[in-house]
Every structure is written in C-alpha cells, then in structure tokens.
Short mmCIF file of C-alpha atoms and ligand atoms in Angstrom, two decimals:
data_model
loop_
_atom_site.label_atom_id
_atom_site.label_comp_id
_atom_site.label_asym_id
_atom_site.label_seq_id
_atom_site.Cartn_x
_atom_site.Cartn_y
_atom_site.Cartn_z
CA UNK A 1 -53.37 -76.11 184.06
CA UNK A 2 -50.39 -74.84 182.16
CA UNK A 3 -47.84 -72.50 183.69
CA UNK A 4 -45.26 -70.88 181.49
CA UNK A 5 -42.09 -69.57 183.08
CA UNK A 6 -39.92 -67.26 181.06
CA UNK A 7 -36.24 -67.30 181.96
CA UNK A 8 -33.45 -65.29 180.45
CA UNK A 9 -31.22 -67.87 178.88
CA UNK A 10 -30.14 -71.49 178.79
CA UNK A 11 -28.22 -71.22 182.01
CA UNK A 12 -31.25 -69.98 183.94
CA UNK A 13 -33.43 -72.60 182.29
CA UNK A 14 -31.08 -75.34 183.43
CA UNK A 15 -31.08 -74.10 187.01
CA UNK A 16 -34.85 -73.62 187.13
CA UNK A 17 -35.44 -77.12 185.75
CA UNK A 18 -33.00 -78.69 188.21
CA UNK A 19 -34.66 -76.85 191.08
CA UNK A 20 -38.06 -78.20 190.06
CA UNK A 21 -36.71 -81.77 189.96
CA UNK A 22 -34.84 -81.28 193.23
CA UNK A 23 -38.03 -80.05 194.91
CA UNK A 24 -39.83 -83.16 193.68
CA UNK A 25 -37.15 -85.53 195.00
CA UNK A 26 -36.87 -83.69 198.31
CA UNK A 27 -40.61 -83.79 198.94
CA UNK A 28 -40.94 -87.38 197.74
CA UNK A 29 -37.63 -89.27 197.95
CA UNK A 30 -39.02 -92.31 196.12
CA UNK A 31 -40.26 -90.28 193.14
CA UNK A 32 -40.51 -91.73 189.67
CA UNK A 33 -38.74 -89.32 187.33
CA UNK A 34 -39.49 -89.46 183.63
CA UNK A 35 -36.28 -88.32 182.03
CA UNK A 36 -35.35 -87.08 178.58
CA UNK A 37 -32.29 -86.84 176.39
CA UNK A 38 -31.31 -84.36 173.69
CA UNK A 39 -29.27 -81.22 174.15
CA UNK A 40 -31.89 -79.24 176.09
CA UNK A 41 -31.72 -81.08 179.45
CA UNK A 42 -27.91 -81.34 179.55
CA UNK A 43 -27.55 -78.27 181.77
CA UNK A 44 -30.32 -79.50 184.07
CA UNK A 45 -28.41 -82.75 184.65
CA UNK A 46 -25.22 -80.81 185.37
CA UNK A 47 -27.02 -78.82 188.04
CA UNK A 48 -28.59 -81.94 189.55
CA UNK A 49 -25.16 -83.58 189.76
CA UNK A 50 -23.83 -80.49 191.51
CA UNK A 51 -26.66 -80.55 194.04
CA UNK A 52 -25.96 -84.21 194.70
CA UNK A 53 -22.23 -83.57 195.12
CA UNK A 54 -22.85 -80.79 197.60
CA UNK A 55 -25.03 -83.10 199.65
CA UNK A 56 -28.30 -81.33 198.90
CA UNK A 57 -29.92 -84.11 196.94
CA UNK A 58 -30.30 -87.84 197.47
CA UNK A 59 -31.31 -90.13 194.58
CA UNK A 60 -31.05 -93.41 196.48
CA UNK A 61 -34.79 -94.12 196.37
CA UNK A 62 -35.56 -92.55 193.01
CA UNK A 63 -36.72 -94.49 189.95
CA UNK A 64 -36.06 -93.13 186.46
CA UNK A 65 -37.80 -94.01 183.23
CA UNK A 66 -36.43 -92.74 179.95
CA UNK A 67 -38.60 -91.70 177.07
CA UNK A 68 -36.85 -93.35 174.20
CA UNK A 69 -33.90 -95.13 172.61
CA UNK A 70 -32.58 -95.68 169.12
CA UNK A 71 -33.37 -99.15 167.82
CA UNK A 72 -30.10 -101.03 167.35
CA UNK A 73 -28.02 -99.00 169.79
CA UNK A 74 -26.94 -100.16 173.24
CA UNK A 75 -24.75 -98.89 176.02
CA UNK A 76 -21.54 -99.49 174.03
CA UNK A 77 -22.59 -96.92 171.46
CA UNK A 78 -21.75 -93.38 172.46
CA UNK A 79 -24.81 -92.15 170.56
CA UNK A 80 -27.29 -94.30 172.44
CA UNK A 81 -29.53 -92.69 174.99
CA UNK A 82 -28.55 -95.20 177.65
CA UNK A 83 -24.93 -94.05 177.19
CA UNK A 84 -26.04 -90.42 177.42
CA UNK A 85 -27.88 -91.10 180.67
CA UNK A 86 -24.92 -92.99 182.12
CA UNK A 87 -22.62 -90.16 181.27
CA UNK A 88 -24.81 -87.26 182.31
CA UNK A 89 -26.56 -88.64 185.36
CA UNK A 90 -26.54 -92.33 186.30
CA UNK A 91 -22.81 -92.66 186.94
CA UNK A 92 -22.63 -89.33 188.76
CA UNK A 93 -25.30 -89.61 191.43
CA UNK A 94 -26.38 -92.30 193.89
CA UNK A 95 -29.21 -93.73 191.81
CA UNK A 96 -29.91 -97.41 192.33
CA UNK A 97 -29.07 -98.83 188.86
CA UNK A 98 -31.79 -101.40 189.24
CA UNK A 99 -34.28 -98.59 189.22
CA UNK A 100 -33.10 -96.82 186.05
CA UNK A 101 -35.01 -97.86 182.97
CA UNK A 102 -34.39 -97.14 179.29
CA UNK A 103 -36.04 -98.98 176.37
CA UNK A 104 -33.72 -101.76 175.23
CA UNK A 105 -32.38 -100.66 171.85
CA UNK A 106 -30.40 -103.88 171.48
CA UNK A 107 -33.61 -105.91 171.36
CA UNK A 108 -34.30 -105.98 167.63
CA UNK A 109 -37.67 -107.62 167.99
CA UNK A 110 -39.66 -104.38 168.15
CA UNK A 111 -42.80 -105.94 169.50
CA UNK A 112 -40.91 -107.60 172.33
CA UNK A 113 -38.88 -104.50 173.19
CA UNK A 114 -42.00 -102.35 173.37
CA UNK A 115 -44.04 -104.88 175.30
CA UNK A 116 -41.26 -105.27 177.87
CA UNK A 117 -40.96 -101.54 178.33
CA UNK A 118 -44.71 -101.17 178.81
CA UNK A 119 -44.53 -103.87 181.48
CA UNK A 120 -41.82 -101.91 183.27
CA UNK A 121 -43.85 -98.71 183.04
CA UNK A 122 -46.89 -100.49 184.44
CA UNK A 123 -44.82 -101.82 187.31
CA UNK A 124 -43.12 -98.59 188.35
CA UNK A 125 -46.32 -96.60 187.89
CA UNK A 126 -46.86 -93.20 186.32
CA UNK A 127 -44.01 -90.71 186.54
CA UNK A 128 -44.38 -88.09 189.24
CA UNK A 129 -42.80 -85.67 186.85
CA UNK A 130 -41.91 -86.16 183.21
CA UNK A 131 -39.17 -84.01 181.68
CA UNK A 132 -39.70 -83.28 178.00
CA UNK A 133 -37.93 -81.44 175.24
CA UNK A 134 -39.61 -80.70 171.95
CA UNK A 135 -38.43 -81.64 168.47
CA UNK A 136 -38.50 -79.19 165.56
CA UNK A 137 -41.54 -80.98 164.16
CA UNK A 138 -43.30 -80.97 167.52
CA UNK A 139 -42.28 -84.47 168.57
CA UNK A 140 -42.06 -85.45 172.21
CA UNK A 141 -39.93 -88.45 173.07
CA UNK A 142 -39.78 -89.83 169.56
CA UNK A 143 -43.51 -89.53 168.97
CA UNK A 144 -43.35 -88.09 165.49
CA UNK A 145 -46.25 -86.35 163.71
CA UNK A 146 -48.83 -89.02 162.97
CA UNK A 147 -52.52 -89.63 162.28
CA UNK A 148 -53.29 -90.52 165.88
CA UNK A 149 -51.81 -90.32 169.37
CA UNK A 150 -50.24 -93.71 170.21
CA UNK A 151 -50.85 -94.89 173.75
CA UNK A 152 -48.09 -97.41 174.45
CA UNK A 153 -44.43 -97.86 173.67
CA UNK A 154 -43.90 -98.31 169.96
CA UNK A 155 -41.28 -98.40 167.26
CA UNK A 156 -41.19 -95.33 165.04
CA UNK A 157 -39.56 -94.45 161.77
CA UNK A 158 -37.80 -91.15 162.32
CA UNK A 159 -38.84 -88.18 160.22
CA UNK A 160 -36.39 -86.65 157.79
CA UNK A 161 -36.39 -83.47 159.91
CA UNK A 162 -35.46 -85.43 163.02
CA UNK A 163 -32.70 -87.33 161.21
CA UNK A 164 -31.31 -84.01 160.00
CA UNK A 165 -31.51 -82.48 163.49
CA UNK A 166 -29.86 -85.45 165.16
CA UNK A 167 -27.11 -86.11 162.62
CA UNK A 168 -24.90 -83.61 164.45
CA UNK A 169 -24.34 -86.27 167.08
CA UNK A 170 -23.20 -88.90 164.57
CA UNK A 171 -20.20 -89.23 162.31
CA UNK A 172 -22.33 -88.96 159.22
CA UNK A 173 -25.99 -88.82 158.31
CA UNK A 174 -26.05 -92.45 157.28
CA UNK A 175 -25.09 -93.46 160.81
CA UNK A 176 -28.27 -91.97 162.29
CA UNK A 177 -30.58 -94.88 163.10
CA UNK A 178 -33.80 -94.77 161.10
CA UNK A 179 -35.96 -96.20 163.85
CA UNK A 180 -36.38 -95.83 167.56
CA UNK A 181 -38.46 -97.07 170.44
CA UNK A 182 -40.44 -94.47 172.30
CA UNK A 183 -42.81 -94.26 175.19
CA UNK A 184 -46.25 -93.51 173.80
CA UNK A 185 -48.25 -90.33 174.23
CA UNK A 186 -50.52 -92.18 176.69
CA UNK A 187 -47.68 -92.93 179.10
CA UNK A 188 -46.41 -89.36 178.84
CA UNK A 189 -49.89 -88.00 179.56
CA UNK A 190 -50.25 -90.24 182.62
CA UNK A 191 -47.33 -88.47 184.32
CA UNK A 192 -48.62 -86.38 187.19
CA UNK A 193 -46.66 -83.32 186.13
CA UNK A 194 -45.01 -82.45 182.83
CA UNK A 195 -41.88 -80.32 182.77
CA UNK A 196 -41.37 -79.06 179.24
CA UNK A 197 -38.00 -77.40 178.61
CA UNK A 198 -37.48 -75.31 175.53
CA UNK A 199 -34.49 -73.23 174.60
CA UNK A 200 -33.60 -71.08 171.62
CA UNK A 201 -35.32 -69.12 168.93
CA UNK A 202 -35.32 -72.04 166.49
CA UNK A 203 -38.00 -73.66 168.68
CA UNK A 204 -40.16 -70.51 169.01
CA UNK A 205 -42.48 -71.33 166.11
CA UNK A 206 -43.15 -74.95 167.00
CA UNK A 207 -43.57 -74.08 170.69
CA UNK A 208 -46.28 -71.56 169.94
CA UNK A 209 -48.04 -74.05 167.67
CA UNK A 210 -47.82 -76.76 170.34
CA UNK A 211 -49.11 -74.62 173.21
CA UNK A 212 -51.66 -72.46 171.42
CA UNK A 213 -52.47 -74.14 168.11
CA UNK A 214 -55.04 -76.88 167.49
CA UNK A 215 -54.52 -80.12 169.41
CA UNK A 216 -53.55 -82.58 166.69
CA UNK A 217 -51.31 -85.64 166.32
CA UNK A 218 -49.67 -83.70 163.49
CA UNK A 219 -48.07 -81.68 166.31
CA UNK A 220 -47.62 -84.36 168.99
CA UNK A 221 -46.69 -81.90 171.75
CA UNK A 222 -50.06 -80.14 171.32
CA UNK A 223 -51.69 -82.93 173.37
CA UNK A 224 -50.04 -81.35 176.42
CA UNK A 225 -52.77 -78.69 176.29
CA UNK A 226 -55.06 -81.40 177.70
CA UNK A 227 -52.76 -82.28 180.60
CA UNK A 228 -53.77 -81.05 184.03
CA UNK A 229 -50.34 -79.93 185.24
CA UNK A 230 -47.83 -78.68 182.72
CA UNK A 231 -44.88 -76.52 183.65
CA UNK A 232 -43.15 -74.96 180.66
CA UNK A 233 -39.76 -73.40 181.20
CA UNK A 234 -38.64 -71.48 178.18
CA UNK A 235 -35.90 -68.97 177.61
CA UNK A 236 -36.44 -65.65 175.89
CA UNK A 237 -35.60 -67.09 172.48
CA UNK A 238 -38.01 -69.99 172.74
CA UNK A 239 -40.85 -67.84 174.06
CA UNK A 240 -40.29 -65.06 171.57
CA UNK A 241 -43.44 -65.67 169.54
CA UNK A 242 -45.57 -66.17 172.62
CA UNK A 243 -44.52 -63.12 174.60
CA UNK A 244 -44.43 -60.63 171.77
C1 GLP B 1 -34.70 -85.78 170.21
C2 GLP B 1 -35.28 -86.63 171.38
C3 GLP B 1 -36.32 -85.85 172.15
C4 GLP B 1 -35.83 -84.44 172.34
C5 GLP B 1 -35.84 -83.74 171.01
C6 GLP B 1 -35.21 -82.36 171.03
O1 GLP B 1 -34.73 -86.41 168.99
N1 GLP B 1 -35.78 -87.91 171.03
O2 GLP B 1 -36.61 -86.51 173.36
O3 GLP B 1 -36.65 -83.74 173.23
O4 GLP B 1 -35.32 -84.54 169.99
O5 GLP B 1 -33.85 -82.42 171.18
P1 GLP B 1 -32.94 -81.18 171.56
O6 GLP B 1 -33.18 -80.90 173.00
O7 GLP B 1 -31.54 -81.64 171.28
O8 GLP B 1 -33.38 -80.06 170.68
#
C-alpha cells in the first residue's frame, strides 16, 4: 500500500518525517533505521536531534544502516556521507557508534567493500523503516537507471545528471567522485516500511513518473510501487503534478 501525504513546505515535511521516525523508535527502541543523505533529509535530522535533546527520544538501542557512500571518500572528507551522518546525526544523539553502518568508501576493492556491507545488512536484518530521497533521474540510494534492478550492494558509475546535481557540494565538478557504493534495490525493498521524502517542484516530474508510471529499472524508484508499505511525504511543489 502506498500512502501519500501532502504537506505545505520543506519545514512541515521535515517535522512530519521526524515524527514518523520518532514513532518508530518509541514503539520499537531497538529499531533498524535505514538512513539517507542528500539535502532532503537534513531538516528531518535537525528535528530528530531536537527531540533527543528535549528528552523525548532515545537512540541508545537503535541501529542505523546508510544507503550509500562515494567510493574513495572516508570520514576525513567533508563530502563523504559518513561525515554527513556524523555531523547531522551520529555525533548529536546517543546512538551506539558500533551500531551505525555506512559502506566503507575507503575500501577501494569494490567487490570486497560491497560483500562486507551485504554481510552487515544480513546480520542486522531488514530495516524497520528506510528513509529515501529521490534523484532527478529517479535514483534511490545511488541506484542509477539501469537495465535491471540490482539486488545487493554494488559499485555504480554515477550518471552525468547525478554528477551535475551533486557538484554543488564539491569545490569543482572534477572533484565529484565518479563511482559510489550503494545498497541494492533488493535490500531497499526488504525494508518493512519505506519513507520517501520529496521536496520542491524540480522533483515533481520524476516523482509522478516514479509513483504512477511504468515500473522499470530505467526509473529505479518506480519499483516502490511493488512495496507493501510506502509512505510518501511530499511538499506542495513536489506533488504539484500529482495533485493537479
Ligand atoms: C543523492 C543521494 C540520494 C539522494 C538523492 C537526492 O545523490 N545518493 O540518496 O536521495 O541524490 O538528493 P537531494 O535530497 O539532495 O535532492
């Protein structure tokens, strides 16, 4: 089943998303949270940190698994996803660091890095809830448009569109890594609940395609139509083409 919640703006989206995660952790303190990076969930993390600081949320038994990481970047690089997570969440709440997992971008042997991450995912079990953003080309995690839906963690060459979209975080375009490790579509689909967050008009077209177009690996997020429990939180801009 897919439920689509329309909120007014980014601020409301961030609060609604944090409330959904908080409800999950409150009901099941040892939840496995699949977490995402990118600009969309930033406000959600801010709200979660606030709830923790006010004593309303306890992360001590929570496990987190991240979707992806740039190949070649580690925690020293301010553009790595592990750095992002440290900054936005890990260092600000009482998560047990031994239960926060991000693919190891510093492992340059792709096969090894992916195999190790799949072993971790198998050990911690499917995410209770997986937070997702969506890329302009319909990617989830870093699962770019492809000929098939990959099951496990794999190394991907980033699409030109993704490199262009992500260069804003780097000094120059040439600094954007060309490859990354990402959880596969299979692992994402095994999450019990999917929380897809989408903000802004620039995502309206791809969101409509993903939710109501044909299910195809050319639009990786379209596979979510086959998931049994998807919660989409979109703001007015993002849902523009769906609600009109
Ligand atoms: C990035 C990430 C995704 C993210 C997406 C959208 O490249 N790998 O996990 O969901 O692109 O990012 P944003 O939220 O900044 O638009």
